[in-house]
mmCIF file with all atom_site columns, C-alpha atoms in Angstrom:
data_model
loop_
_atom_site.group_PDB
_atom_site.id
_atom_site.type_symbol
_atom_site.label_atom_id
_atom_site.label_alt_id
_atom_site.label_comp_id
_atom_site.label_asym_id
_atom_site.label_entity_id
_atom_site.label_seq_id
_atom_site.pdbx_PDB_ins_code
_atom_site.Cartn_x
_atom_site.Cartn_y
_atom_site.Cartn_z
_atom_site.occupancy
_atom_site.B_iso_or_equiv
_atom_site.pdbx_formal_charge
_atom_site.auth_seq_id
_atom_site.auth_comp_id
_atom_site.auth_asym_id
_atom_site.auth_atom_id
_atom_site.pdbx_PDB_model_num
ATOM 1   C CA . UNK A 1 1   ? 172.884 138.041 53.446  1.00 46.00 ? 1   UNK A CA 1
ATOM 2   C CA . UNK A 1 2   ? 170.340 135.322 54.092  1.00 48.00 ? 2   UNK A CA 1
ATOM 3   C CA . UNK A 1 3   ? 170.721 132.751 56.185  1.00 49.00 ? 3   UNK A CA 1
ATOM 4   C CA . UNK A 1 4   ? 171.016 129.030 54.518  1.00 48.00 ? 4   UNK A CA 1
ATOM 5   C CA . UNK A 1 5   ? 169.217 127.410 57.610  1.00 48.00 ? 5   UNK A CA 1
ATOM 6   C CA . UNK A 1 6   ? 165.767 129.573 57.271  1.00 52.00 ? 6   UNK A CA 1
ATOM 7   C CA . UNK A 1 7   ? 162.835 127.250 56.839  1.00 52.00 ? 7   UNK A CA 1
ATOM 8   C CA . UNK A 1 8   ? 161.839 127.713 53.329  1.00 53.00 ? 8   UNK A CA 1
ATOM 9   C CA . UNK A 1 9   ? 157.747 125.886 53.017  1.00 50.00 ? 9   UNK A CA 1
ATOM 10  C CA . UNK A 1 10  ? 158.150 125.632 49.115  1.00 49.00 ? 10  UNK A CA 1
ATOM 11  C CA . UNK A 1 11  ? 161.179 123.096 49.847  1.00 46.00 ? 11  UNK A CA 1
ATOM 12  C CA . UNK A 1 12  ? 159.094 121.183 52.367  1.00 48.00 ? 12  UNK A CA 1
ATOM 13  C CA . UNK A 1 13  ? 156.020 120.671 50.014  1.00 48.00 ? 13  UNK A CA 1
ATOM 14  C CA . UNK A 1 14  ? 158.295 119.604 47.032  1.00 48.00 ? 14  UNK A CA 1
ATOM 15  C CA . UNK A 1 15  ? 160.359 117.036 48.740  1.00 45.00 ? 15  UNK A CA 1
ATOM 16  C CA . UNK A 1 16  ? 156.027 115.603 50.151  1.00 47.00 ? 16  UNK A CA 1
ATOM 17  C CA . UNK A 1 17  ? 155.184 116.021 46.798  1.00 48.00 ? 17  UNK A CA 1
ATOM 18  C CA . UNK A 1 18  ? 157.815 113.485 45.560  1.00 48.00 ? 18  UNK A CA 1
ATOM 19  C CA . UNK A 1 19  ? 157.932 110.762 48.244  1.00 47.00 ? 19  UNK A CA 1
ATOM 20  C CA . UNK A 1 20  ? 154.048 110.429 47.379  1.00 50.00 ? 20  UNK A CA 1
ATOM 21  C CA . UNK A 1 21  ? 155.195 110.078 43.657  1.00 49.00 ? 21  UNK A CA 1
ATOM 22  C CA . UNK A 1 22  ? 158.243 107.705 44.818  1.00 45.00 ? 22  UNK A CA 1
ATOM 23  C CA . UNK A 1 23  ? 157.164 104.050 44.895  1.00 49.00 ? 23  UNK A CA 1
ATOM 24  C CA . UNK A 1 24  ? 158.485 104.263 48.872  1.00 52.00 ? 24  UNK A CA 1
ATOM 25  C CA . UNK A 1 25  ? 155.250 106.138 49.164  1.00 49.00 ? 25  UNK A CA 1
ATOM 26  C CA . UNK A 1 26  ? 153.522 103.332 48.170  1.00 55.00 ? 26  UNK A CA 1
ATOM 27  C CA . UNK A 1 27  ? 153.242 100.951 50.977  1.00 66.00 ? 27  UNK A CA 1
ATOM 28  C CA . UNK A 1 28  ? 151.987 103.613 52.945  1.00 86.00 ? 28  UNK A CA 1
ATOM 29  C CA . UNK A 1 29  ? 148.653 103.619 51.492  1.00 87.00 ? 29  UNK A CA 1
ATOM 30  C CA . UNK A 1 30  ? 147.983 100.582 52.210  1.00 89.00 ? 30  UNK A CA 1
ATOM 31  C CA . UNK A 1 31  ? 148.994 101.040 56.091  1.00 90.00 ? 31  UNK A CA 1
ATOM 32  C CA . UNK A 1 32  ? 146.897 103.734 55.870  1.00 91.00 ? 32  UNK A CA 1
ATOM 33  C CA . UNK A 1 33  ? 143.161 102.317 54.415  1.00 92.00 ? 33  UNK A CA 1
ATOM 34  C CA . UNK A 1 34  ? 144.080 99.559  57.351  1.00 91.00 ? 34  UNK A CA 1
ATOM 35  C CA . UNK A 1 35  ? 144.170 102.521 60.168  1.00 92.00 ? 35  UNK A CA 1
ATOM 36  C CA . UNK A 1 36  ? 141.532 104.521 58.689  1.00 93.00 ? 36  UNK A CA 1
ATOM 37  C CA . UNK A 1 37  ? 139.067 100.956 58.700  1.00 93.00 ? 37  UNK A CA 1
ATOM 38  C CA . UNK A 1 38  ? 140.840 100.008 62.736  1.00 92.00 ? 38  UNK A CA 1
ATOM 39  C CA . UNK A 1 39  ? 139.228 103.439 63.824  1.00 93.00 ? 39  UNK A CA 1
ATOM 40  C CA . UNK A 1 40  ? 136.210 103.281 61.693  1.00 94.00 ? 40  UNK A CA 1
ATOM 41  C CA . UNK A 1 41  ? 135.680 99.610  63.565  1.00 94.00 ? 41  UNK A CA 1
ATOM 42  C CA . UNK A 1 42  ? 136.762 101.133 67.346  1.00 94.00 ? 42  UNK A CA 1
ATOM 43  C CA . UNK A 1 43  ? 133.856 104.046 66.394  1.00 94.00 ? 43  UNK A CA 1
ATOM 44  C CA . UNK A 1 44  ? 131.520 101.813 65.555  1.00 95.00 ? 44  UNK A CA 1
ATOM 45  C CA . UNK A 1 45  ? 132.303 99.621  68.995  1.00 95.00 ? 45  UNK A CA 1
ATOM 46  C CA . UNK A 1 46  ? 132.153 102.793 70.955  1.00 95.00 ? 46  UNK A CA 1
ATOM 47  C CA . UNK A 1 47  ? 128.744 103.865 69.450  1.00 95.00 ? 47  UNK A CA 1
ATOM 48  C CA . UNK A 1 48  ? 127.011 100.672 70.189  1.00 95.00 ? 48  UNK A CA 1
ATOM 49  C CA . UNK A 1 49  ? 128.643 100.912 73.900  1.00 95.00 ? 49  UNK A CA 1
ATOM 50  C CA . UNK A 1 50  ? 127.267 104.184 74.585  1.00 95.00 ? 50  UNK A CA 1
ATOM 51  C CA . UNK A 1 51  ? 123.429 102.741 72.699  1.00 95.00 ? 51  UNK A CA 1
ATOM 52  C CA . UNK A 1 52  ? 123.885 99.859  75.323  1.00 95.00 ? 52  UNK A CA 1
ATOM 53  C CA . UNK A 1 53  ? 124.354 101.779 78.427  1.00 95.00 ? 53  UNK A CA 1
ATOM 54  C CA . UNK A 1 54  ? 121.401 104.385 77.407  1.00 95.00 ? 54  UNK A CA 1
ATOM 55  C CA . UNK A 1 55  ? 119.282 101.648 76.942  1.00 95.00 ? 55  UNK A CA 1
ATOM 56  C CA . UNK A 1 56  ? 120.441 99.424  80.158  1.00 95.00 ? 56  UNK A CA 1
ATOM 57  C CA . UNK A 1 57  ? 119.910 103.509 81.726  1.00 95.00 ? 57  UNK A CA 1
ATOM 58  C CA . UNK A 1 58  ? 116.431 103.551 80.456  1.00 95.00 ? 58  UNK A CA 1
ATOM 59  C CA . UNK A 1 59  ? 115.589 99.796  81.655  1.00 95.00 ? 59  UNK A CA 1
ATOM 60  C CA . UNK A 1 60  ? 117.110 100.320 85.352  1.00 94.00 ? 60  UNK A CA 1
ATOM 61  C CA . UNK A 1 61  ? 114.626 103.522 85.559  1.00 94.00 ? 61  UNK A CA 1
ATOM 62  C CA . UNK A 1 62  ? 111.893 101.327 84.382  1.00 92.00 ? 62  UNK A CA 1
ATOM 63  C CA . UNK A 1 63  ? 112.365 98.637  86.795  1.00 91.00 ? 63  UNK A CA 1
ATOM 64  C CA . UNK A 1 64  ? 113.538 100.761 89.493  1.00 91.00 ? 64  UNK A CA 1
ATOM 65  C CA . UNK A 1 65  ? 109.627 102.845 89.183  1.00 87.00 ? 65  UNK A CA 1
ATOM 66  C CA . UNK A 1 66  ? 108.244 99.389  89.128  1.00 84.00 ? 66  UNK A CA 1
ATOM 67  C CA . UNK A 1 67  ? 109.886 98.264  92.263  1.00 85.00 ? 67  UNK A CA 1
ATOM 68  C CA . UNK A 1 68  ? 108.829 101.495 93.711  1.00 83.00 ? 68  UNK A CA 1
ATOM 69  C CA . UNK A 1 69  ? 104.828 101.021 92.920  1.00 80.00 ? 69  UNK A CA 1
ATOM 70  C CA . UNK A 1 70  ? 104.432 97.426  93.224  1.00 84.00 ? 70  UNK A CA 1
ATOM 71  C CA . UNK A 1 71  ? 106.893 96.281  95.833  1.00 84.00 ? 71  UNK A CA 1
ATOM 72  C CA . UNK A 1 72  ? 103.884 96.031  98.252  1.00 84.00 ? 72  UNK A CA 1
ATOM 73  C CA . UNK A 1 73  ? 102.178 93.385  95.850  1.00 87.00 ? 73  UNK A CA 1
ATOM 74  C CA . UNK A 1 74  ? 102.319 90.312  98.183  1.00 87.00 ? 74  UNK A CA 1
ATOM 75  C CA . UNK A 1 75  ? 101.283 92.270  101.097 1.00 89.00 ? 75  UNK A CA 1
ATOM 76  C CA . UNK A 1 76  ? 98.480  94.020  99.856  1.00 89.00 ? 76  UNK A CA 1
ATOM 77  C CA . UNK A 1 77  ? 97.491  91.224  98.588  1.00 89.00 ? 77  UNK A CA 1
ATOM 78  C CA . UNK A 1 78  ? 96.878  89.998  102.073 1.00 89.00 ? 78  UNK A CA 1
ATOM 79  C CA . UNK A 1 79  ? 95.964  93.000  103.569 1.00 91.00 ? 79  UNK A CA 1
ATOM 80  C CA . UNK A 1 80  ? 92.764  92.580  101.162 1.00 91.00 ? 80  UNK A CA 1
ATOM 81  C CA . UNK A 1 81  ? 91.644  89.379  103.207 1.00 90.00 ? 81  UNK A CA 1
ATOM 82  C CA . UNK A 1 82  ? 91.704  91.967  106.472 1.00 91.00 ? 82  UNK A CA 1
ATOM 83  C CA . UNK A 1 83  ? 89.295  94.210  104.486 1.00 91.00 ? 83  UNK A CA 1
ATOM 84  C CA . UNK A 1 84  ? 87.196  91.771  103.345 1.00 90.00 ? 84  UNK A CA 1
ATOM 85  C CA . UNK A 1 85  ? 86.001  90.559  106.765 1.00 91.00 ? 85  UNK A CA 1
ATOM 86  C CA . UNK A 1 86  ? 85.827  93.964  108.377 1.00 92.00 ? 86  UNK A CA 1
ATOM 87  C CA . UNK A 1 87  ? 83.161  94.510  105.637 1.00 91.00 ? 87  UNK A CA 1
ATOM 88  C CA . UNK A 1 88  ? 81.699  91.561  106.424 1.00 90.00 ? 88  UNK A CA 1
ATOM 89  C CA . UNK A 1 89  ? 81.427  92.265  110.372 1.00 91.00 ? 89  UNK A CA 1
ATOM 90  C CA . UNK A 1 90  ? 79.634  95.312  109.431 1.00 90.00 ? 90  UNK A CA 1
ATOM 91  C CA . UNK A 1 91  ? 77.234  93.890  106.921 1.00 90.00 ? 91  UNK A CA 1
ATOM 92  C CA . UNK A 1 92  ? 76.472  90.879  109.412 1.00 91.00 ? 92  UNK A CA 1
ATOM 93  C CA . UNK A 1 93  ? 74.935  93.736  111.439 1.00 90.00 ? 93  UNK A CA 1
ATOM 94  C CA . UNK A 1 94  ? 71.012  94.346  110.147 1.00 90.00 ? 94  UNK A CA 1
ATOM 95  C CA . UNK A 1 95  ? 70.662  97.881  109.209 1.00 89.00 ? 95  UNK A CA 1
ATOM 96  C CA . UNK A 1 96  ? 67.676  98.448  111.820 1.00 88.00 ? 96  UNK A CA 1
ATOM 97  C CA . UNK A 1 97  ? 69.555  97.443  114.623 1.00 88.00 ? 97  UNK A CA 1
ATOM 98  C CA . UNK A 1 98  ? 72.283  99.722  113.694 1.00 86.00 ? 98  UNK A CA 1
ATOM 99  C CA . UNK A 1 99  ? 69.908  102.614 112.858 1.00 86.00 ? 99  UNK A CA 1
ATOM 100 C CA . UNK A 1 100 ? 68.869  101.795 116.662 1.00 87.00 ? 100 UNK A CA 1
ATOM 101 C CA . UNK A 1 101 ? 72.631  101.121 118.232 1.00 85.00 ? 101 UNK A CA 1
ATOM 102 C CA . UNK A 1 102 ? 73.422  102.498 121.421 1.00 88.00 ? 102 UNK A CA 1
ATOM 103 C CA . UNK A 1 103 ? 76.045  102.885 124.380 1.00 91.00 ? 103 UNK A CA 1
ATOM 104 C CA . UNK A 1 104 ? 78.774  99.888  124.162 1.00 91.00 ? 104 UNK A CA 1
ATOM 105 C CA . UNK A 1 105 ? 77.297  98.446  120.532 1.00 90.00 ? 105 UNK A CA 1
ATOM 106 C CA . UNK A 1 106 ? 77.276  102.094 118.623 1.00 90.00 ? 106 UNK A CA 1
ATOM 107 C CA . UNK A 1 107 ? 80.887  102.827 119.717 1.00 92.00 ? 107 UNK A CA 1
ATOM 108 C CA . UNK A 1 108 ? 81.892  99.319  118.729 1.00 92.00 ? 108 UNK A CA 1
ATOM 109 C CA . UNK A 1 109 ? 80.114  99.767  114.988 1.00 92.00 ? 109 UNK A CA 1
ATOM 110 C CA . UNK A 1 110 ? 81.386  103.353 114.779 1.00 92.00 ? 110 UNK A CA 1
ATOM 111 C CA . UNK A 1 111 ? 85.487  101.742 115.740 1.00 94.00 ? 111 UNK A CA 1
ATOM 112 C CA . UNK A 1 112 ? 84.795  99.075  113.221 1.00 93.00 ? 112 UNK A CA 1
ATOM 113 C CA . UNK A 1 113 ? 83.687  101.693 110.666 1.00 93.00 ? 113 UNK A CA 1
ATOM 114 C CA . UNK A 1 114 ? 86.523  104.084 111.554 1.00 95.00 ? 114 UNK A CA 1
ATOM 115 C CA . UNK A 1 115 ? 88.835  100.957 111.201 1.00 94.00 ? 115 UNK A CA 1
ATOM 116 C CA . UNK A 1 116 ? 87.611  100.297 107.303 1.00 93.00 ? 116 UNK A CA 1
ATOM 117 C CA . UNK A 1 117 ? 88.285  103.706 106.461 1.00 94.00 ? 117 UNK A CA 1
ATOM 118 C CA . UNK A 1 118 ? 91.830  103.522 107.687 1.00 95.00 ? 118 UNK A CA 1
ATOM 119 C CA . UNK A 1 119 ? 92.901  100.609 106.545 1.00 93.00 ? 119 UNK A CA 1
ATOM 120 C CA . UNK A 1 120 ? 91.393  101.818 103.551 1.00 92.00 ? 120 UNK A CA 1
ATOM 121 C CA . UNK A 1 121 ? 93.170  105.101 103.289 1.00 94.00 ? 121 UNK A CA 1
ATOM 122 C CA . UNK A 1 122 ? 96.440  103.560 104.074 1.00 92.00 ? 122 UNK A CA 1
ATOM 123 C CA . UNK A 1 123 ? 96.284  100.944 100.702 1.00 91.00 ? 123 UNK A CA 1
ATOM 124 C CA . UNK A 1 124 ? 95.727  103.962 98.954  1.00 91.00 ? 124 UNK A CA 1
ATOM 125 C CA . UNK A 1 125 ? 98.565  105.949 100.082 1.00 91.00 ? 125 UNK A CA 1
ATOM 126 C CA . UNK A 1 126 ? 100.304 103.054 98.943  1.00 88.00 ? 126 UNK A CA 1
ATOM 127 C CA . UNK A 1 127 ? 98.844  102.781 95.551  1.00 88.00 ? 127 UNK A CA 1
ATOM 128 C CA . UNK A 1 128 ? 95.795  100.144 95.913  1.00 92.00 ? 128 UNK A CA 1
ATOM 129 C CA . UNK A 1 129 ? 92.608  101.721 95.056  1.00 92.00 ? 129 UNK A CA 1
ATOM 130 C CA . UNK A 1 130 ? 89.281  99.362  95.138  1.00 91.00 ? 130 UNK A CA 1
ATOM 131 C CA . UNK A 1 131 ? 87.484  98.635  91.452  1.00 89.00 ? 131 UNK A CA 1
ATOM 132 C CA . UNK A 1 132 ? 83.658  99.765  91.785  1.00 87.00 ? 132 UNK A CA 1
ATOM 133 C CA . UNK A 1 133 ? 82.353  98.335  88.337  1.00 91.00 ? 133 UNK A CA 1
ATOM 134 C CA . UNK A 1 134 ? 79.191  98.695  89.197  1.00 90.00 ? 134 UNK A CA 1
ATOM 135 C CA . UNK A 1 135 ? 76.966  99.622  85.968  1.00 88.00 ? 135 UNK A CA 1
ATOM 136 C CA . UNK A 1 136 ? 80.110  99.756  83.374  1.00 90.00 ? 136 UNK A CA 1
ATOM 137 C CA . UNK A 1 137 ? 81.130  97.264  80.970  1.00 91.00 ? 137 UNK A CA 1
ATOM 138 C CA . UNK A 1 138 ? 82.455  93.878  81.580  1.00 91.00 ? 138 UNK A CA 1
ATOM 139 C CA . UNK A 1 139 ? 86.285  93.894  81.535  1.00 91.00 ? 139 UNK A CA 1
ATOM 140 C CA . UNK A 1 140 ? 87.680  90.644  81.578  1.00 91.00 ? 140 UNK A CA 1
ATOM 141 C CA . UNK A 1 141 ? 91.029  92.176  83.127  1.00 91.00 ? 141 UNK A CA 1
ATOM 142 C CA . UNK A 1 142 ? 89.487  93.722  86.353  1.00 93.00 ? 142 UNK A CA 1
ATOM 143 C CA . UNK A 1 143 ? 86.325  91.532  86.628  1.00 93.00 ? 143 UNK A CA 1
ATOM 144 C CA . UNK A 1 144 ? 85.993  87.969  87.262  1.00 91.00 ? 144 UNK A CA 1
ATOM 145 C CA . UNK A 1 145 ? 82.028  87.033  85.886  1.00 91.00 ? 145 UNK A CA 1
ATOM 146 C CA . UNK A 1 146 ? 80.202  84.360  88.579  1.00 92.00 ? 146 UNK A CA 1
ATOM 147 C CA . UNK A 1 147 ? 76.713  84.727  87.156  1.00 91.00 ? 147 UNK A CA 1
ATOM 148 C CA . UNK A 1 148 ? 75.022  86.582  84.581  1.00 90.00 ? 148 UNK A CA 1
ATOM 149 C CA . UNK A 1 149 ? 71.532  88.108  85.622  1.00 87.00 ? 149 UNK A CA 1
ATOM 150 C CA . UNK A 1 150 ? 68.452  88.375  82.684  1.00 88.00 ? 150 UNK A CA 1
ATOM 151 C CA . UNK A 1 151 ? 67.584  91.876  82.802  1.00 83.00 ? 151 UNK A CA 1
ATOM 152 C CA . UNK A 1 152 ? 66.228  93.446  79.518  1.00 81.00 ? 152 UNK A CA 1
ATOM 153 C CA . UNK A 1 153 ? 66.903  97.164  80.861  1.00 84.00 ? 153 UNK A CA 1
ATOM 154 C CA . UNK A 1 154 ? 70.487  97.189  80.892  1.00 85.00 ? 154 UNK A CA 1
ATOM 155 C CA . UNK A 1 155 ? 72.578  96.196  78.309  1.00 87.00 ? 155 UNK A CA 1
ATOM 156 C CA . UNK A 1 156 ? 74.161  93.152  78.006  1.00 87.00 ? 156 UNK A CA 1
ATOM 157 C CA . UNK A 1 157 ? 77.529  92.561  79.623  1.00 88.00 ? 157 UNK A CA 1
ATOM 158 C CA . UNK A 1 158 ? 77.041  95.105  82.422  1.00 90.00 ? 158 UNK A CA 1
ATOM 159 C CA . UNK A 1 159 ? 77.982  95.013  85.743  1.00 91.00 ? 159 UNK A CA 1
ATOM 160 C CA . UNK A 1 160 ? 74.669  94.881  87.917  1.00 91.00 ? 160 UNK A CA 1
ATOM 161 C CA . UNK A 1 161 ? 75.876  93.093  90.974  1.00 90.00 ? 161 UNK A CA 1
ATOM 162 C CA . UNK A 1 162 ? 79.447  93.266  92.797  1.00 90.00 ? 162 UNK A CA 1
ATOM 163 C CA . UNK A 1 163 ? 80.288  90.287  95.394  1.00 90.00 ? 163 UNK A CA 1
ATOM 164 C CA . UNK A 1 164 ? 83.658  91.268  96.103  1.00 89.00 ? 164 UNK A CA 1
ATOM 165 C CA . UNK A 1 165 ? 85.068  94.253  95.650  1.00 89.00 ? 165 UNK A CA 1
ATOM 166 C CA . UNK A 1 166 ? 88.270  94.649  93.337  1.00 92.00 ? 166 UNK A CA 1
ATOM 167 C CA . UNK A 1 167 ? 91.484  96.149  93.421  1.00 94.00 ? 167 UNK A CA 1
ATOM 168 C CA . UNK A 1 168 ? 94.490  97.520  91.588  1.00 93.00 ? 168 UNK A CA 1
ATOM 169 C CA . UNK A 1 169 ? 97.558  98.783  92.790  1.00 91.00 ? 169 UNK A CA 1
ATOM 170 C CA . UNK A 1 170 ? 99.183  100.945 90.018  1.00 84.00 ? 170 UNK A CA 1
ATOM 171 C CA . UNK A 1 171 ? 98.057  100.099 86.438  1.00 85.00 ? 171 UNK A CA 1
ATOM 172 C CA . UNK A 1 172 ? 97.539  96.532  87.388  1.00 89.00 ? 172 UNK A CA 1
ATOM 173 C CA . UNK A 1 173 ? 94.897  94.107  88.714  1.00 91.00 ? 173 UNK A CA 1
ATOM 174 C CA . UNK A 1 174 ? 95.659  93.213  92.227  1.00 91.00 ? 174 UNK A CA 1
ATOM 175 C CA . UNK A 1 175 ? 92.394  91.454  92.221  1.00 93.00 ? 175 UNK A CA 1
ATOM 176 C CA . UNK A 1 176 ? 89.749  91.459  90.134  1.00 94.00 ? 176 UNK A CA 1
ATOM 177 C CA . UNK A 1 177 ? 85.952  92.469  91.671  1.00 93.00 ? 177 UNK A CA 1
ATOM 178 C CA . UNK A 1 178 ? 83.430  89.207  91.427  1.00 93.00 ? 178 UNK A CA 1
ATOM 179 C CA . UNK A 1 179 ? 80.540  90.219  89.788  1.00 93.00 ? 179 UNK A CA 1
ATOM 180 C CA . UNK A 1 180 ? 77.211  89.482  88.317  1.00 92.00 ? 180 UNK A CA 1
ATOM 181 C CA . UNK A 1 181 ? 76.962  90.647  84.688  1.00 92.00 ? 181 UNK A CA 1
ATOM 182 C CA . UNK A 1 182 ? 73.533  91.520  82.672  1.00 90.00 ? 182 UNK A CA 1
ATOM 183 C CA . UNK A 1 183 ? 72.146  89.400  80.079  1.00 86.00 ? 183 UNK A CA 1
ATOM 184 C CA . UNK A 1 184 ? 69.678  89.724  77.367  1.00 76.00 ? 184 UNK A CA 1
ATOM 185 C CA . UNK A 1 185 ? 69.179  93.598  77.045  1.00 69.00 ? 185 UNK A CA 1
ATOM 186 C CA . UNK A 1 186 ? 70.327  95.765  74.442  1.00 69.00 ? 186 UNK A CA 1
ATOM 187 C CA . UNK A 1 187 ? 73.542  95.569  73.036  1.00 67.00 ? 187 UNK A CA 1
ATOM 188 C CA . UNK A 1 188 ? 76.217  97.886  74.590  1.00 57.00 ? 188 UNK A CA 1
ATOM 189 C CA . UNK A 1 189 ? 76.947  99.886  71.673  1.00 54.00 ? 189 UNK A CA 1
ATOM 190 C CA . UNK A 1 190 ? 73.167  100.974 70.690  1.00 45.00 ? 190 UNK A CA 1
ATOM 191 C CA . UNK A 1 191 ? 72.795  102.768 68.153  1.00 42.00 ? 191 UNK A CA 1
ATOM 192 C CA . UNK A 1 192 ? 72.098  106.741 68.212  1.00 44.00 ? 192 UNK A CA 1
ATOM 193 C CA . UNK A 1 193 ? 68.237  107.861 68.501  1.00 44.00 ? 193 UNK A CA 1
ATOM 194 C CA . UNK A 1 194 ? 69.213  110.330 66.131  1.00 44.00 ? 194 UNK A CA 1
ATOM 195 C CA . UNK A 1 195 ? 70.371  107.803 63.227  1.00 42.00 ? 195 UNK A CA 1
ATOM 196 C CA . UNK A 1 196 ? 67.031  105.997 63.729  1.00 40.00 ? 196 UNK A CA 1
ATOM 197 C CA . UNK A 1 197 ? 65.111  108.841 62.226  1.00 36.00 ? 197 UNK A CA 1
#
């Protein structure tokens, strides 16, 4: 004999099938579109969250690099004044008298020498690497134009003479080199011999 308290699903899904009919069932819908559009909302919240926090990610890595490369700005900046007159102490010296320097005077030249390079090799361990625009094009970015030289041999806007040196640290101008820039020759972009023919 069967027992009148097994669970019978036909039962179950008739007595669903007529509270959705009943109008009961009705205010549920109702209750329902207003869930289904609170968790659509809370979704939509929690996707822009997690597009914030990438990007803030992405912007803290960026800034954090930057930090890293250019964080010695300021004082490379004044490290460059150092350079500048060690270059200078050697230049003041004529070439024929160092060609011809001896004793006390060579090893003096030679520690002043071995102190450029240093100082040299230690900016660029740190990123600062001298510009030498020496015969390329003008770049308003790196170089900073004093004069302009005639000179019909090289084209116009090229670098023929370099005051003071440049730098860069990174991808950006620490300071641009002074130079003297060619006037009156051929334009940059000449054309090819081979078109001419």
């Amino acid at each position: 004999m069967a027992n009148s308290m097994e669970h019978d699903p036909t039962v179950e899904t008739d007595a669903a099938a007529q509270a959705e009919s009943t109008p009961e069932g009705a205010p549920e819908a109702p209750a329902l579109a207003a869930l289904v559009a609170e968790r659509d909302e809370f979704k939509d919240r929690v996707l822009r969250t997690l597009a914030e926090m990438e990007n803030l990610r992405r912007r803290t890595e960026r800034e954090v690099a930057d930090a890293r490369t250019y964080a010695v700005t300021n004082f490379a900046r004044d490290m460059l004044n150092a350079a500048d007159n060690i270059r200078r102490a050697l230049e003041s010296v004529p070439e024929a008298e160092r060609a011809g320097a001896t004793g006390a005077f060579k090893a003096l030249l030679d520690g002043i020498e071995l102190t450029e390079r240093d100082l040299g090799k230690t900016l660029e361990r740190h990123g600062v690497k001298v510009i030498d625009p020496k015969g390329q094009r003008f770049d308003p970015n790196r170089h900073q134009a004093m004069f302009e030289v005639p000179d019909a041999e090289v084209p116009s806007g090229t670098v023929v003479q370099v005051m003071q040196s440049g730098y860069v640290i990174g991808d950006r101008t620490l300071r641009p080199a002074l130079v003297g820039v060619a006037k009156g020759g051929p334009k940059a972009a000449a054309a090819n011999p081979a078109d001419a023919a």
